[in-house]
XYZ file of C-alpha atoms in Angstrom:
449
model
C -17.506 0.621 9.351
C -20.738 0.930 7.283
C -19.610 -0.869 4.161
C -17.142 -3.576 5.061
C -14.774 -4.956 2.402
C -15.370 -8.445 1.084
C -12.493 -9.725 3.274
C -12.430 -7.920 6.521
C -8.834 -9.091 7.130
C -7.553 -6.987 4.441
C -7.524 -3.054 4.761
C -9.205 -0.910 2.279
C -5.897 0.865 1.502
C -4.221 -2.667 0.778
C -7.138 -3.831 -1.331
C -6.981 -0.582 -3.431
C -3.160 -1.088 -3.837
C -3.712 -4.516 -5.074
C -6.117 -3.411 -7.685
C -3.708 -0.801 -8.748
C -0.823 -3.247 -8.922
C -2.855 -5.561 -11.224
C -3.869 -2.715 -13.450
C -0.318 -1.725 -13.918
C 0.973 -5.253 -13.964
C 3.285 -4.536 -11.021
C 4.871 -7.442 -9.036
C 2.978 -8.377 -5.606
C 4.145 -6.790 -2.550
C 6.663 -9.381 -0.539
C 5.673 -10.099 2.052
C 1.946 -9.674 1.489
C 0.759 -6.441 2.945
C -2.991 -6.732 4.265
C -2.912 -4.218 6.844
C -0.791 -1.050 7.553
C -0.383 1.688 10.011
C -3.155 4.210 9.950
C -2.393 7.609 8.275
C -3.621 10.253 10.645
C -6.029 12.057 8.180
C -9.436 11.661 10.114
C -12.692 11.978 8.170
C -15.928 9.924 7.696
C -14.672 8.845 4.224
C -11.579 6.622 3.827
C -9.203 9.711 3.314
C -6.507 7.821 5.304
C -6.882 4.596 3.214
C -6.825 6.211 -0.326
C -3.860 8.320 0.786
C -1.769 5.448 1.890
C -2.759 3.264 -1.194
C -1.864 6.151 -3.623
C 1.561 6.682 -2.069
C 2.201 2.931 -1.905
C 1.355 2.607 -5.551
C 3.892 5.099 -6.473
C 6.514 3.327 -4.456
C 5.639 -0.036 -5.812
C 5.746 1.378 -9.370
C 9.279 2.532 -8.615
C 10.397 -0.760 -7.139
C 10.283 0.548 -3.555
C 8.585 -1.447 -0.807
C 5.530 0.212 0.629
C 5.958 -1.737 3.823
C 8.396 1.226 4.931
C 5.733 4.043 4.595
C 5.693 6.315 7.433
C 2.041 7.371 7.984
C 2.856 10.561 9.725
C 5.092 11.485 6.606
C 2.113 10.810 4.350
C -0.226 12.980 6.406
C 2.164 15.690 6.487
C 2.655 15.696 2.798
C -0.956 15.531 2.172
C -1.479 18.708 4.228
C 1.698 20.354 3.027
C -0.044 23.737 2.628
C -0.464 23.763 6.224
C 3.234 23.350 7.002
C 4.495 25.718 4.328
C 6.472 28.740 5.322
C 8.181 31.329 3.103
C 10.695 33.381 5.058
C 9.076 32.279 8.159
C 5.516 33.157 7.311
C 2.739 30.851 6.529
C 1.173 32.228 3.289
C -2.513 32.665 2.790
C -3.480 29.834 0.781
C -7.237 30.702 0.173
C -8.629 33.720 -1.486
C -11.611 35.459 0.335
C -13.592 34.431 -2.825
C -12.974 30.682 -2.260
C -15.388 29.131 0.089
C -18.796 27.769 0.887
C -21.714 30.358 0.742
C -25.409 29.894 1.437
C -28.032 30.633 -0.958
C -31.606 31.023 -0.743
C -32.099 27.210 -1.200
C -28.749 25.641 -0.426
C -25.064 26.249 -0.683
C -22.555 26.920 -3.431
C -18.710 26.532 -3.361
C -16.532 28.937 -5.277
C -12.968 29.004 -6.137
C -11.162 32.404 -6.595
C -7.547 31.781 -5.809
C -6.515 33.037 -9.423
C -7.073 36.730 -10.243
C -9.040 36.186 -13.267
C -11.406 33.744 -11.563
C -11.961 36.304 -8.701
C -12.579 39.077 -11.164
C -15.157 36.995 -13.004
C -16.920 36.163 -9.601
C -17.002 39.765 -8.523
C -18.643 40.837 -11.895
C -21.056 38.159 -11.609
C -22.069 39.314 -8.297
C -22.278 43.099 -9.310
C -19.077 43.707 -7.330
C -16.933 44.447 -10.177
C -16.396 48.066 -9.101
C -14.884 46.984 -5.770
C -11.624 45.190 -6.265
C -11.348 44.990 -2.500
C -14.769 43.505 -1.981
C -14.479 41.008 1.034
C -16.111 37.879 2.043
C -18.975 39.707 3.755
C -19.745 41.365 0.351
C -19.664 37.980 -1.379
C -21.928 36.489 1.441
C -24.498 39.331 1.066
C -24.620 38.964 -2.748
C -25.178 35.296 -2.676
C -27.539 34.850 0.011
C -30.168 36.753 -2.140
C -29.685 34.187 -5.196
C -30.796 30.538 -5.727
C -28.155 28.081 -6.194
C -28.871 27.483 -9.737
C -28.911 31.249 -10.525
C -25.640 31.948 -8.732
C -23.655 29.024 -10.423
C -25.172 29.968 -13.848
C -24.257 33.762 -13.396
C -20.620 32.897 -12.146
C -19.717 30.213 -14.557
C -21.283 32.228 -17.547
C -18.527 34.865 -16.943
C -15.825 32.352 -16.434
C -15.819 32.146 -12.794
C -15.717 28.868 -10.815
C -18.826 27.767 -8.826
C -20.769 24.586 -8.227
C -23.748 23.643 -6.213
C -23.034 21.657 -3.003
C -24.805 18.393 -3.904
C -25.676 15.114 -2.298
C -23.812 12.043 -3.402
C -25.215 10.179 -6.370
C -24.420 6.360 -5.778
C -25.582 5.309 -9.429
C -23.326 8.126 -10.939
C -20.389 6.982 -8.804
C -20.874 3.248 -9.545
C -20.875 4.186 -13.346
C -17.557 5.970 -12.941
C -16.064 2.984 -10.940
C -17.102 0.774 -13.731
C -14.128 2.362 -15.570
C -10.550 1.827 -14.474
C -9.256 4.114 -11.665
C -6.300 4.718 -14.212
C -6.915 4.311 -17.871
C -3.814 2.859 -19.540
C -3.634 2.045 -23.186
C -1.164 1.681 -26.035
C -1.618 4.240 -28.864
C -0.725 2.895 -32.369
C 1.307 5.301 -34.336
C 2.328 5.202 -37.985
C 5.909 6.197 -37.421
C 8.811 5.279 -35.037
C 11.366 7.567 -33.684
C 14.713 6.437 -32.073
C 15.020 7.124 -28.376
C 17.568 9.390 -27.384
C 20.702 7.894 -25.717
C 19.707 8.425 -22.084
C 16.495 6.175 -22.271
C 18.726 3.264 -22.926
C 20.754 4.101 -19.902
C 20.198 2.168 -16.742
C 19.957 4.343 -13.547
C 22.940 4.368 -11.270
C 20.587 4.336 -8.289
C 18.161 1.576 -7.909
C 15.795 3.932 -6.116
C 15.765 6.299 -9.045
C 14.159 4.281 -11.822
C 13.498 7.441 -14.088
C 17.269 8.786 -14.230
C 17.723 10.073 -17.631
C 14.109 10.406 -18.510
C 12.720 13.814 -19.781
C 9.386 14.602 -18.625
C 7.604 17.739 -19.938
C 5.052 19.243 -17.247
C 2.238 21.044 -18.419
C 0.144 21.208 -15.321
C -1.132 23.514 -12.681
C -2.382 23.277 -9.152
C -1.553 20.513 -6.936
C -2.452 17.206 -8.773
C -0.326 17.603 -11.853
C 2.648 19.200 -10.044
C 2.417 16.367 -7.272
C 2.580 13.900 -10.087
C 5.644 15.685 -11.687
C 7.324 16.237 -8.536
C 7.161 12.607 -7.764
C 8.610 11.924 -11.068
C 11.451 14.162 -10.500
C 11.870 12.557 -7.167
C 12.405 9.240 -8.934
C 15.409 10.809 -11.001
C 13.359 12.356 -14.094
C 14.527 15.567 -15.651
C 11.328 17.552 -15.369
C 10.834 20.809 -17.049
C 7.618 22.588 -16.116
C 6.164 25.036 -18.852
C 3.642 27.827 -17.814
C 2.091 30.303 -20.124
C 3.764 33.912 -19.864
C 0.323 35.388 -19.147
C -0.887 33.300 -16.212
C 1.389 33.810 -13.239
C 1.424 30.964 -10.559
C 0.913 31.995 -6.945
C 4.404 31.857 -5.413
C 3.347 29.603 -2.337
C 1.565 27.113 -4.828
C 4.788 26.554 -6.938
C 7.111 26.307 -3.977
C 4.810 23.890 -2.392
C 4.972 21.547 -5.463
C 7.734 22.632 -7.521
C 10.537 20.333 -5.927
C 13.286 19.091 -8.082
C 11.822 20.676 -11.396
C 12.959 23.385 -13.640
C 10.510 25.950 -14.439
C 10.121 27.951 -17.763
C 7.667 30.342 -19.435
C 6.702 29.508 -23.105
C 3.704 29.804 -25.286
C 2.313 26.265 -25.958
C 1.752 27.302 -29.565
C 5.321 28.031 -30.527
C 7.564 25.789 -32.480
C 9.916 25.663 -29.476
C 7.186 23.661 -27.661
C 7.151 20.993 -30.219
C 10.904 20.920 -30.121
C 10.721 20.199 -26.331
C 7.997 17.568 -27.081
C 10.113 15.974 -29.830
C 12.937 15.311 -27.272
C 10.610 14.308 -24.375
C 10.144 10.868 -22.981
C 6.870 11.686 -21.328
C 4.405 14.661 -21.069
C 2.000 15.406 -18.145
C -1.092 17.292 -19.138
C -3.218 19.188 -16.585
C -5.219 21.691 -18.659
C -8.867 21.291 -19.735
C -9.276 18.706 -22.554
C -10.855 21.399 -24.709
C -7.976 23.675 -24.109
C -5.529 20.972 -25.087
C -7.279 20.382 -28.342
C -7.097 24.289 -29.232
C -3.357 24.039 -28.355
C -2.894 21.019 -30.710
C -2.027 19.056 -27.574
C -4.634 16.184 -27.717
C -3.096 12.927 -26.449
C -3.568 11.022 -29.504
C -2.154 13.836 -31.625
C 0.920 14.010 -29.464
C 1.430 10.194 -29.795
C 1.242 10.232 -33.372
C 3.451 13.206 -33.821
C 5.978 12.015 -31.365
C 6.001 8.129 -31.340
C 7.309 6.314 -28.133
C 5.894 9.283 -26.110
C 4.165 8.524 -22.802
C 1.297 10.831 -22.430
C -0.483 11.354 -19.067
C -3.579 13.403 -18.628
C -5.284 14.822 -15.474
C -8.600 16.700 -15.537
C -11.025 17.775 -12.825
C -14.278 16.241 -14.300
C -12.960 13.790 -16.940
C -12.499 13.894 -20.723
C -16.284 13.715 -21.048
C -16.444 17.247 -19.841
C -13.865 18.808 -21.951
C -14.670 22.543 -21.260
C -15.449 22.187 -17.462
C -12.758 23.687 -15.305
C -12.396 22.634 -11.753
C -10.332 22.080 -8.592
C -10.337 19.634 -5.798
C -12.530 21.714 -3.459
C -15.193 22.086 -6.299
C -15.389 18.410 -6.997
C -15.594 17.584 -3.217
C -18.671 19.818 -3.183
C -20.275 18.569 -6.288
C -19.716 14.846 -5.700
C -21.424 14.666 -2.275
C -18.147 14.564 -0.179
C -18.802 18.119 1.305
C -22.121 16.961 2.733
C -20.924 13.693 4.115
C -18.163 15.717 5.764
C -20.527 18.213 7.313
C -19.566 19.173 10.779
C -23.069 19.668 12.029
C -25.457 18.300 9.498
C -26.201 21.606 7.987
C -22.902 23.404 7.003
C -20.831 21.655 4.299
C -17.476 20.235 5.364
C -14.306 19.268 3.694
C -11.809 16.324 3.750
C -8.768 16.849 5.982
C -6.672 17.461 3.023
C -6.999 18.165 -0.679
C -6.867 14.338 -0.967
C -8.320 14.177 -4.425
C -5.596 16.229 -5.881
C -2.781 14.469 -3.941
C -4.065 10.840 -4.590
C -4.490 11.717 -8.305
C -0.935 12.989 -8.555
C 0.634 9.826 -6.926
C -1.561 7.453 -8.776
C -0.798 9.148 -12.108
C 2.948 9.133 -11.192
C 2.675 5.287 -10.553
C 1.308 4.864 -14.166
C 3.828 7.229 -15.701
C 6.735 5.425 -14.054
C 5.283 2.035 -15.013
C 4.764 3.033 -18.670
C 8.209 4.569 -19.253
C 9.632 1.389 -18.113
C 7.189 -0.683 -20.203
C 8.011 1.515 -23.208
C 11.700 0.745 -22.700
C 10.907 -3.030 -23.114
C 8.025 -2.868 -25.765
C 8.299 0.467 -27.603
C 5.434 2.576 -28.715
C 3.285 5.426 -27.416
C 1.211 4.953 -24.167
C -1.594 6.995 -22.677
C -2.691 7.011 -19.069
C -5.190 9.387 -17.491
C -7.425 9.925 -14.653
C -9.646 12.788 -13.161
C -10.402 14.097 -9.715
C -14.039 13.126 -10.136
C -12.836 9.469 -10.727
C -10.812 9.649 -7.609
C -13.913 10.991 -5.746
C -16.053 8.102 -6.954
C -13.408 5.747 -5.654
C -13.390 7.262 -2.243
C -17.167 7.352 -2.210
C -17.181 3.599 -2.784
C -14.794 2.617 -0.034
C -15.640 1.877 3.551
C -16.774 4.898 5.674
C -17.314 5.694 9.316
C -20.303 7.269 11.101
C -18.117 9.907 12.695
C -14.533 10.856 12.093
C -11.786 9.747 14.519
C -10.217 12.666 16.364
C -7.024 14.463 15.330
C -3.794 12.599 16.148
C -1.250 14.933 17.553
C 2.393 13.955 16.395
C 5.714 15.753 15.859
C 5.783 17.121 12.362
C 9.389 18.472 12.635
C 11.046 15.139 11.290
C 8.762 15.482 8.309
C 9.879 18.963 7.014
C 12.403 19.950 4.543
C 14.216 23.256 4.439
C 15.742 24.926 1.336
C 17.113 28.222 0.170
C 15.367 29.122 -2.901
C 17.250 32.080 -4.425
C 17.482 33.759 -1.184
C 14.064 32.910 0.043
C 13.933 30.591 3.181
C 11.360 27.728 2.461
C 9.926 25.124 4.684
C 7.872 22.397 3.134
C 7.082 18.817 3.685
C 9.535 16.085 2.971
C 8.499 13.326 0.471
C 5.646 11.059 1.231
C 7.881 8.123 -0.312
C 10.085 6.979 2.500
C 13.823 6.933 1.753
C 13.842 9.710 -0.859
C 14.489 13.449 -0.408
C 13.441 16.297 -2.634
C 15.751 18.719 -4.504
C 14.839 22.276 -3.935
C 12.332 24.009 -6.212
C 13.433 26.561 -8.767
C 11.840 29.993 -8.727
C 8.845 30.095 -11.055
C 9.734 30.823 -14.561
C 13.567 31.148 -13.926
C 14.735 28.605 -16.330
C 15.169 28.457 -20.139
C 12.590 26.289 -22.016
C 15.235 23.956 -23.048
C 16.495 20.407 -22.162
């Protein structure tokens, strides 16, 4: 290890779990957990450690012991897109417009999985008349541009691209000076009476959120992993998507377990009726977009007292207009160059670990705050960002070279469902001892509790 922890007898994952435990005022692990089995997610950075600590945090918040975590189960869950099968076929999870591209002076990373982002990329590169433009066409267009010109052209039209950059230790230290999870009480001028289910103790000790209503306004892995975890812990989770922005089927089926799914314009009165009856709302849209929709966390807490508001963003609330995904944050934060396979080409973490870790950590905070609200009342806010998770990972111990891949039998870690006639194979929960309910087809439910 290049950066040993202060106490070499305590694993980095156990040290991170203890920090999250103190932050959320959770009880200590009994017996004390200084080491743990290694999660097989090999990389130079401490991907295995942050994955274990994130899942362990969610378990501890739920009153479950992290000592029972199966490291193979965690690795499978973090790489769920690799084991996903729909009617026996592994879906293509990356668009030809998503990837690393060499420029005249470096590299850029693009993300074009959504059709509107792909269209913006094609237009920026002069490929707008070719809806079937392939990766070779993108490569040819980008290799003639500077990194700055390429990023500016693509983002100006609403596409997604970042420069592949070296890590900035000073910037990461500044980010780590703020808590990994922001937690605060939001004072409100009014009170509302909880609906009856909030006062009902769960019948199953493993389901501490039974009876809780969670409104899910998230997309793309991190937020859906958070709300999938809340559903796993017994919450009634209702995901709402805008009718004009379809979700890729594979992406929804990979993270939609145990949730209902409905389509609704967020600006309608019906949305506010849902919020008025919710215990928590999880927000995953850009902060500026939330402001335009009247869904700023402070506004929600004031309008709906006793609400727990959780917020996820790619870059943090200090960058309200900037859209992003795990792959883009890896590239911009320095992770891609650290994980280079050859010292030239950018690389990636062995999983979309920023997304998954953010999801489990935020689920831990929401679980804790829902229980705290039961005792203390009031509205509560919690939030984090993929960039903050990246800064945490970059501050953890790292290896000079990644360990080799570990072969293990994934079959015990797979779940099978019938989703409206579709045969679905996905990963089982990373949280040992619990099992998912099947996802509902996207948009198939009514927007009601």
